[in-house]
Short mmCIF file of C-alpha atoms in Angstrom, two decimals:
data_model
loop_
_atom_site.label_atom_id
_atom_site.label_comp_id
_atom_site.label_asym_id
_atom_site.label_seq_id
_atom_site.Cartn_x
_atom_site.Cartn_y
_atom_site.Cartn_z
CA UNK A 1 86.40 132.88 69.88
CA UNK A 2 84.57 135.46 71.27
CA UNK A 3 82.91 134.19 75.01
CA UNK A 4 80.45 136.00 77.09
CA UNK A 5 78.79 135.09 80.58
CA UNK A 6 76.56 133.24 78.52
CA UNK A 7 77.80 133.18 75.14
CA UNK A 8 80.74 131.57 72.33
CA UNK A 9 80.88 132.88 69.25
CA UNK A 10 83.21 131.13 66.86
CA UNK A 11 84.65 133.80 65.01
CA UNK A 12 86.02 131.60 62.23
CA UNK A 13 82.83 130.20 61.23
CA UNK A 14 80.86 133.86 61.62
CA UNK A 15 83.45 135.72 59.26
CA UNK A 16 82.91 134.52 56.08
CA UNK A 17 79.21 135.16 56.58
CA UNK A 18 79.32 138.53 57.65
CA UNK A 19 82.25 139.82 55.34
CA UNK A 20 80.45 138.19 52.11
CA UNK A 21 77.36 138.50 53.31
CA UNK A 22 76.73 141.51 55.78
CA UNK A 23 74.99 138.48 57.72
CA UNK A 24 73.19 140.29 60.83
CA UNK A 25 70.54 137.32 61.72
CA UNK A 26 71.89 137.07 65.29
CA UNK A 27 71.68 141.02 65.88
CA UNK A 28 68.41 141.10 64.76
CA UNK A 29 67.40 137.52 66.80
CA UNK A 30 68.33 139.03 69.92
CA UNK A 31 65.37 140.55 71.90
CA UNK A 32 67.16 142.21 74.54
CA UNK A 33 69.38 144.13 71.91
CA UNK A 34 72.64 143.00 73.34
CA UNK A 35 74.36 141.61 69.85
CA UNK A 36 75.96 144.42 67.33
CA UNK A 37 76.87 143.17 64.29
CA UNK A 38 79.61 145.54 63.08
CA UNK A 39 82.91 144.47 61.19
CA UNK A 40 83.93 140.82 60.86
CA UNK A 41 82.48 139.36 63.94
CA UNK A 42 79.53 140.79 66.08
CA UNK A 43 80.46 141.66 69.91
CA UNK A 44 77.59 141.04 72.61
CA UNK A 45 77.05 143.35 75.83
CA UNK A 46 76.55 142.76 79.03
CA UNK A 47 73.04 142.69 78.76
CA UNK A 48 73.08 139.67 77.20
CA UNK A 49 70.48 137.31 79.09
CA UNK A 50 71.39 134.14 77.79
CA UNK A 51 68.27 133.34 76.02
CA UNK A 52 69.83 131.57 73.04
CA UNK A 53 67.54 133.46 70.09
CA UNK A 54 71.01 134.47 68.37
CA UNK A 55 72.05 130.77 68.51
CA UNK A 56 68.98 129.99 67.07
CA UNK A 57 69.03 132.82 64.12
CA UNK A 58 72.79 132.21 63.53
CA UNK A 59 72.78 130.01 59.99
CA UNK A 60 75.88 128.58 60.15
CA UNK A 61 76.08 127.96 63.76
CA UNK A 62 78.74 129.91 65.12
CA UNK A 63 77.10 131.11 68.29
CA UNK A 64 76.67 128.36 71.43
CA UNK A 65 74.42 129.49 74.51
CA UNK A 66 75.43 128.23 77.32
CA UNK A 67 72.40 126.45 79.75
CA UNK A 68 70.80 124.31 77.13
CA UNK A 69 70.01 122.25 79.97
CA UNK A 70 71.62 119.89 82.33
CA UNK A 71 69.58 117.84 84.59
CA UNK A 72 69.25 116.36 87.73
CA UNK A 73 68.12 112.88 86.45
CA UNK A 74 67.22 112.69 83.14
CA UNK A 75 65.57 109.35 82.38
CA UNK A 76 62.30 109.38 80.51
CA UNK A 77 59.59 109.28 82.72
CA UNK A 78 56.11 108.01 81.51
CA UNK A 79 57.74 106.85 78.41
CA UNK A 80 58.58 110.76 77.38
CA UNK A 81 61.84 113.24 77.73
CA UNK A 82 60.45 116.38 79.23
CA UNK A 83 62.10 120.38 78.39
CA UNK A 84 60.76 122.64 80.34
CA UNK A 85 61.78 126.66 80.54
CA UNK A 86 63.62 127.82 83.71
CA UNK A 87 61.35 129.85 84.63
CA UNK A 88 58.95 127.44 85.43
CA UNK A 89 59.59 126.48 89.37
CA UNK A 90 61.00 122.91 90.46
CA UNK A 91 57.57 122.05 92.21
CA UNK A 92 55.75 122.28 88.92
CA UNK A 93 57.58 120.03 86.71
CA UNK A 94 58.16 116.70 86.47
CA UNK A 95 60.98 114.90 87.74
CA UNK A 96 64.21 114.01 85.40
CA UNK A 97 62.82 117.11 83.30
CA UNK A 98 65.71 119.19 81.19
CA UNK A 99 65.41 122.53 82.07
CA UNK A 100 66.76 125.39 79.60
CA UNK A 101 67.08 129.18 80.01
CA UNK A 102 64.56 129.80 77.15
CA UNK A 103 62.57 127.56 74.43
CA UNK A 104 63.05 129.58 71.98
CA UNK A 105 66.70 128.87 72.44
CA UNK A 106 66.79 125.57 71.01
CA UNK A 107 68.20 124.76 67.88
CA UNK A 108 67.66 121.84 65.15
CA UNK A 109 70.66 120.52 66.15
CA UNK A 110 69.46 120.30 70.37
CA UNK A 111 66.07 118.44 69.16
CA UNK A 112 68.21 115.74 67.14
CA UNK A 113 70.40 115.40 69.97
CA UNK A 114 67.21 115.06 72.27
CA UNK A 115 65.51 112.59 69.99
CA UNK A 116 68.48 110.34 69.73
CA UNK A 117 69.40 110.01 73.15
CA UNK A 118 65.52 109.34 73.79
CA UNK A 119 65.82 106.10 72.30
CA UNK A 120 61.86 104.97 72.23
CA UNK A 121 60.50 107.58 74.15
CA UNK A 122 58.92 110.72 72.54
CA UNK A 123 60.76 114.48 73.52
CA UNK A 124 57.87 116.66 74.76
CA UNK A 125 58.65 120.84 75.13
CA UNK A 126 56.15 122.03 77.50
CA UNK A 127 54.74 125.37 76.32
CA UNK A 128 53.17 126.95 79.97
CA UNK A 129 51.43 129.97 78.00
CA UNK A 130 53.68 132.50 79.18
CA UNK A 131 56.27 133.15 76.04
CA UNK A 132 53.55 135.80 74.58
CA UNK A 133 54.04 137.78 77.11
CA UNK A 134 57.79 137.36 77.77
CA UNK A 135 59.82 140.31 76.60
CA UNK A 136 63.02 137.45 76.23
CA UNK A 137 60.65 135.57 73.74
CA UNK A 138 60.13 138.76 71.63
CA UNK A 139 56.21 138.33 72.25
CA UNK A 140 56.53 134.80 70.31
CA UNK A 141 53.04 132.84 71.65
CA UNK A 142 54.53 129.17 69.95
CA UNK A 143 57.99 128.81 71.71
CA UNK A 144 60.89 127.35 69.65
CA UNK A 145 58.35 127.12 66.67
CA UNK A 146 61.17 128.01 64.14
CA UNK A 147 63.39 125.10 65.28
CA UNK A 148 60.33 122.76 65.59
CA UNK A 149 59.05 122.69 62.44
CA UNK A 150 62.84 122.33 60.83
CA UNK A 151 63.27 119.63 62.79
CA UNK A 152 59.99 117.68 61.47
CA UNK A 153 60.45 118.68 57.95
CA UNK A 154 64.09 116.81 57.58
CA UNK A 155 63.03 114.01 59.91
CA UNK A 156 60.10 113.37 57.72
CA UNK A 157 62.69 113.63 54.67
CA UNK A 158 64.40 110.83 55.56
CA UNK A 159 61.37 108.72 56.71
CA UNK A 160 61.30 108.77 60.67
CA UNK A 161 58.38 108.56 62.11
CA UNK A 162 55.81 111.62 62.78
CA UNK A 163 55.70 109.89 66.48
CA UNK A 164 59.16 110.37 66.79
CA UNK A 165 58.87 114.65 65.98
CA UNK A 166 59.34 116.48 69.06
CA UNK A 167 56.83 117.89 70.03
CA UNK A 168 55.12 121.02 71.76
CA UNK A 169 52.95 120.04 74.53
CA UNK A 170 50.75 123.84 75.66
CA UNK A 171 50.07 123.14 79.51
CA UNK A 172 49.32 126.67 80.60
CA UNK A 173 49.82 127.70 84.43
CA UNK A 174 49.44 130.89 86.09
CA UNK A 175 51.94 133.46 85.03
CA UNK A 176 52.47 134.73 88.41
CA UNK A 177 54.49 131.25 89.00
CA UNK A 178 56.74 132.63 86.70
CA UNK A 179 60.21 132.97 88.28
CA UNK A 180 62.11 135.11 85.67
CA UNK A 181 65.45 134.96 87.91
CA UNK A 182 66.05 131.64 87.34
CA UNK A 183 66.75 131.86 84.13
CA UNK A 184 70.41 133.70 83.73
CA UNK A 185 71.66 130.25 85.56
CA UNK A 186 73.28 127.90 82.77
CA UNK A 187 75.42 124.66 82.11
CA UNK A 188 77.98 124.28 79.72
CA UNK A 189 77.49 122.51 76.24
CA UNK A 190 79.43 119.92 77.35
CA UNK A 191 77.32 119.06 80.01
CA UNK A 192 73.99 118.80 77.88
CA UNK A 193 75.58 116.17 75.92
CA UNK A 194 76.74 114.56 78.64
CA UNK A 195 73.45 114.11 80.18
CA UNK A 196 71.95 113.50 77.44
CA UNK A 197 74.05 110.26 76.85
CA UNK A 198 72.28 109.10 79.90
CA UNK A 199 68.83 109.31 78.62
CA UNK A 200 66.84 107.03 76.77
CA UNK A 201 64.42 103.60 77.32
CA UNK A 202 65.66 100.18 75.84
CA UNK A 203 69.32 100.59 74.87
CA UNK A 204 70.19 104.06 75.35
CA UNK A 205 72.75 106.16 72.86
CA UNK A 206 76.43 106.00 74.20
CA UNK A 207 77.46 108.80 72.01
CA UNK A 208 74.24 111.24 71.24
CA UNK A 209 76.52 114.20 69.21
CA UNK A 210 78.17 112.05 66.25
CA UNK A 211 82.08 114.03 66.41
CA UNK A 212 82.70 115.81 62.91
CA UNK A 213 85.63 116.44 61.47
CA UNK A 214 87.97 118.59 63.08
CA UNK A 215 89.16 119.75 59.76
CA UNK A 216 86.07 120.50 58.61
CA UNK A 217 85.94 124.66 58.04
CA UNK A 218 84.42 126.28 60.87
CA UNK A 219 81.49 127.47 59.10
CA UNK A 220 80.59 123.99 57.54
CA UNK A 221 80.54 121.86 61.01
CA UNK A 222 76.97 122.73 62.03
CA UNK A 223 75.86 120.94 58.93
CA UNK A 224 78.03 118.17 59.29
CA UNK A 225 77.05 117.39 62.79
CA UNK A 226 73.13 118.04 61.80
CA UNK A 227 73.82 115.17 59.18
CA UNK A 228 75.72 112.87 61.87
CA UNK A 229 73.31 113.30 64.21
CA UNK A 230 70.29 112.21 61.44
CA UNK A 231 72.30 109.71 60.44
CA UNK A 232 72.66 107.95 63.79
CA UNK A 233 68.35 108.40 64.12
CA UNK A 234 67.38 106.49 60.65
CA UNK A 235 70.21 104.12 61.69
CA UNK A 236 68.35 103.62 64.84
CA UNK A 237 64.45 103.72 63.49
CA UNK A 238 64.86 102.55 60.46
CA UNK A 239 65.04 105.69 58.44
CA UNK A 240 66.54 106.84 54.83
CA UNK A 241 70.05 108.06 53.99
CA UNK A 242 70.59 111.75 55.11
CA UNK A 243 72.39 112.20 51.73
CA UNK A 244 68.77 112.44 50.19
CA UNK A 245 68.69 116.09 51.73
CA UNK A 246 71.94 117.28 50.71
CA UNK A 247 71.59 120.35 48.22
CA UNK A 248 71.51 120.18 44.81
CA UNK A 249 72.36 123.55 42.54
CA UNK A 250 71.54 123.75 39.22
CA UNK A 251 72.76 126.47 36.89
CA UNK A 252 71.35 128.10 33.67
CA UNK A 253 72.59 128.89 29.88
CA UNK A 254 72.08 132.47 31.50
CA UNK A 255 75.80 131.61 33.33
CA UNK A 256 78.10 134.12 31.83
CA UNK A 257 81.18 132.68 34.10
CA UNK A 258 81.34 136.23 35.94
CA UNK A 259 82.38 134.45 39.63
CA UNK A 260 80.17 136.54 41.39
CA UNK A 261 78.27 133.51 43.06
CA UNK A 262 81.17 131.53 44.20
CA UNK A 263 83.15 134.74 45.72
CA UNK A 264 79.96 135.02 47.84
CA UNK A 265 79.73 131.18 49.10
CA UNK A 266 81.34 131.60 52.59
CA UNK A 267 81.85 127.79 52.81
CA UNK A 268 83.95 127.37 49.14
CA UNK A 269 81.17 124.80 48.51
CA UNK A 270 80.66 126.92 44.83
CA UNK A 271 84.26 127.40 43.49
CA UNK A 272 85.39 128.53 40.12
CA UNK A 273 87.99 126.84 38.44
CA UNK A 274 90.44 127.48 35.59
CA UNK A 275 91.80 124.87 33.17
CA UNK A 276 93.99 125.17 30.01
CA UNK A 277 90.81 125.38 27.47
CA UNK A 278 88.12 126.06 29.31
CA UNK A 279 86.78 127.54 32.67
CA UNK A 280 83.53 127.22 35.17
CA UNK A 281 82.43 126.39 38.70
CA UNK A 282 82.38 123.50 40.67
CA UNK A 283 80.20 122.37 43.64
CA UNK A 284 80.75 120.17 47.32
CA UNK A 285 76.99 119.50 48.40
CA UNK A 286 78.43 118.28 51.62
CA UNK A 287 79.97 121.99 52.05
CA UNK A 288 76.93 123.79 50.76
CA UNK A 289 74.40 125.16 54.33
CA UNK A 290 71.59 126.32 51.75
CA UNK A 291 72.22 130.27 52.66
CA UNK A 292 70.94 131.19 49.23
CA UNK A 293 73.65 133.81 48.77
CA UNK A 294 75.11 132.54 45.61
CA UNK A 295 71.33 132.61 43.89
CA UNK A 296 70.96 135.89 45.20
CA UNK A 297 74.83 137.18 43.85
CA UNK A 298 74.28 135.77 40.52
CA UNK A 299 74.08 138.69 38.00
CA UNK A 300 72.15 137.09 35.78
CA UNK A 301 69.61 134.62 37.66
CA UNK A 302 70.91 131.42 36.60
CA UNK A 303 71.45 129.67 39.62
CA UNK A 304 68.70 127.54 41.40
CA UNK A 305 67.96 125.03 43.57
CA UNK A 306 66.25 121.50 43.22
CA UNK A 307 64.54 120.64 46.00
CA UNK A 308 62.09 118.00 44.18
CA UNK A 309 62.36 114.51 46.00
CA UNK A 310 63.19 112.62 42.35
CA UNK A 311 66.47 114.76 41.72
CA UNK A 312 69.55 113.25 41.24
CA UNK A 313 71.86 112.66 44.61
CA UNK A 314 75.51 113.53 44.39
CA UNK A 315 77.30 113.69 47.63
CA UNK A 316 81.06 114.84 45.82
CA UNK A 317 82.54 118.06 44.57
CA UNK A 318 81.34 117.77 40.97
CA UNK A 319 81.80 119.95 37.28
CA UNK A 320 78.76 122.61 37.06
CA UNK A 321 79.67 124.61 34.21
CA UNK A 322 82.81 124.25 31.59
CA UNK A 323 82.91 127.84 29.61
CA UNK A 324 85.59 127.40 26.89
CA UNK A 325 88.40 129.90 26.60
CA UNK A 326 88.78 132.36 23.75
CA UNK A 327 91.17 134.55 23.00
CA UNK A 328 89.52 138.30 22.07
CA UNK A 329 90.42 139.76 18.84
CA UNK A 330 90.13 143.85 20.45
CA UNK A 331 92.52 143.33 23.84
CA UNK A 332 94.04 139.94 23.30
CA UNK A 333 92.80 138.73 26.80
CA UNK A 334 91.89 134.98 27.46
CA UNK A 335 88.70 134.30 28.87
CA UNK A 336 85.71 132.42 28.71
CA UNK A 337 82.68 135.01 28.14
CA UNK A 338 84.25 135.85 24.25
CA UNK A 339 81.11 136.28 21.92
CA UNK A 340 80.79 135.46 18.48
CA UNK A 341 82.52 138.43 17.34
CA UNK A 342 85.81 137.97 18.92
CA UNK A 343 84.99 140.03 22.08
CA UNK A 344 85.39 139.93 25.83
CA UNK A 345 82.86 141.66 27.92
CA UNK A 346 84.99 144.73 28.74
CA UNK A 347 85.93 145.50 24.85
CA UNK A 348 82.13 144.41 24.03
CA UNK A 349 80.94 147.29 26.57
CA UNK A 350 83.69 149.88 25.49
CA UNK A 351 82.75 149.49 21.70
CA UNK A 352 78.71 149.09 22.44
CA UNK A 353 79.30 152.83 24.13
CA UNK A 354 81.01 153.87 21.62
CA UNK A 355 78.46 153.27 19.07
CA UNK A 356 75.99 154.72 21.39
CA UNK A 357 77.92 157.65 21.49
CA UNK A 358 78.40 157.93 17.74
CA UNK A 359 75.04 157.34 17.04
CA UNK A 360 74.08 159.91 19.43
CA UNK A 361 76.02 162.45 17.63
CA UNK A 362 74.96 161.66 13.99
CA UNK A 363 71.23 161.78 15.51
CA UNK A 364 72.00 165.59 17.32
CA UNK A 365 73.73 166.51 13.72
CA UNK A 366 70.85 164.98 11.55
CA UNK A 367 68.29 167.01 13.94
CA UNK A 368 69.93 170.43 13.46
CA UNK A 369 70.43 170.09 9.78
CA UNK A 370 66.76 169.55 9.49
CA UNK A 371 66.38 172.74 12.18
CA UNK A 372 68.18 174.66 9.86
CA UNK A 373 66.56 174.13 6.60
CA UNK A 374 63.00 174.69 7.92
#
């Protein structure tokens, strides 16, 4: 764990990204330029502000910013939960509003835990036109848009309520209000969920951060606590099973077995898998956070996935692909990729360049005969 003034990073959930990846999402994220992403695990500098942009960027969410945003009293007020930037002063916000270093450094996983422990009321982020010209918001005129419109698209999924979205809320005031010193201040993550337990109309949520599994790998309990957390909201208003958004991965006849794709899933969601006659990969949905690098690893394009709302749902490590073994005729190696002449791909390459070669030759020979007899 590497922690900062205002930063964890979870080294064990970062390293499988960056070493089979060359993941650099929170480096580039940061707008103050305080995150290098060299070797296993990035290190951040001292000039670090605390904004939470690298939390934000990070996919598997290994990096915590601390300040995301304890408060005074935090009952809804008006019927609505109000997060407001610390740079905005006390005597122009409302009371019981959150306050957090930056907007733009709140993740999916904040807004769920802000829309559960809202209960009824709506979660309103209060955009006060200044994040355009905010060198900590990278010039960014629609605070926490990213995180926003994630959040809508998988409440939507599982059939929540637009109502129940948070929301942006523009209510510009004059940027010379802006206090920019009040924003390196921060609470600890433990905090925000402890306040947060204390907000909500009607019957408020006792526990607003579902606990994962401890033995869940590092890199995998973002995702788990994402689907926790959208569990407990359709449980609450009425929604579908989460499971509906789990990923599905379909693979190709283009699959020629070479591994490539499942020594690039940093989660071992995509394993291979050996048997005595045959061979292939298998797949945990529940381990899979949608990074895309096994599509992109694939050496011959035959992974994809299927996003379409009528696909089939399978929430268990199931069988993708079953190559049977052969045994090749040239090196006497057992594999799956053995074509119909007897071959394994390295004595299939070694004989095609071979023939290259000799045909090469009788071509050059052919050539100068015909030089010579004109």
């Amino acid at each position: 764990m590497v922690a900062t003034e205002f930063v964890h990073l979870d080294g064990a959930a970062c390293e499988p990204f960056r070493r089979r990846g060359g993941c650099v999402a929170c480096a580039e994220g940061c707008p103050v330029a305080a995150i290098e992403a060299m070797g296993d695990v990035p290190t951040v500098s001292e000039t670090c502000v605390g904004c939470g942009s690298c939390a934000v960027a990070c996919p598997v969410g290994a990096i915590e910013a601390k300040g995301f945003g304890e408060a005074a009293d935090p009952s809804p007020r008006h019927g609505r939960v109000v997060v407001e930037c610390a740079r905005v002063p006390p005597n122009s916000i409302e009371a019981g509003t959150i306050r957090v270093p930056c907007l733009s450094g709140l993740t999916v996983s904040h807004l769920l835990a802000l829309r559960l422990a809202a209960g009824e009321a709506s979660v309103v982020l209060m955009d006060r036109g200044w994040c355009g010209e905010c060198s900590v918001g990278k010039g960014e005129a629609i605070p926490a848009a990213r995180a926003l419109v994630q959040t809508r698209d998988i409440m939507l999924a599982i059939g929540l309520a637009e109502a129940l979205v948070p929301r942006l809320r523009r209510t510009p005031l004059k940027p010379a209000l802006r206090d920019d010193s009040a924003a390196r201040g921060g609470v600890s993550r433990r905090g925000l969920f402890r306040r947060l337990g204390a907000v909500g109309s009607g019957t408020p949520s006792r526990t607003p951060v579902p606990v994962t599994p401890v033995e869940a790998a590092p890199v995998v309990r973002n995702h788990l606590r994402q689907v926790a957390l959208l569990r407990r909201l359709s449980e609450m208003h009425g929604g579908l099973s989460p499971d509906r958004l789990v990923p599905s991965l379909g693979v190709s006849e283009a699959c020629n077995n070479s591994g490539a794709c499942a020594a690039h899933c940093p989660t071992q969601a995509l394993q291979s898998w050996v048997g005595e006659a045959a061979e292939g990969l298998s797949f945990d949905p529940r381990s899979c956070i949608d990074c895309g690098l096994c599509v992109s690893a694939c050496p011959g394009s035959a992974l994809s996935f299927d996003r379409s709302a009528g696909r089939a749902i399978r929430a268990e490590r199931t069988i993708l692909t079953a190559h049977s073994i052969g045994l090749c005729r040239q090196c006497g190696a057992q594999m799956s990729d053995i074509d119909a002449d007897g071959l394994c791909p390295r004595c299939r390459n070694g004989i095609g360049m071979l023939r290259n070669l000799f045909s090469f030759q009788a071509s050059d020979l052919k050539e100068r005969e015909c030089h010579e007899h004109t």
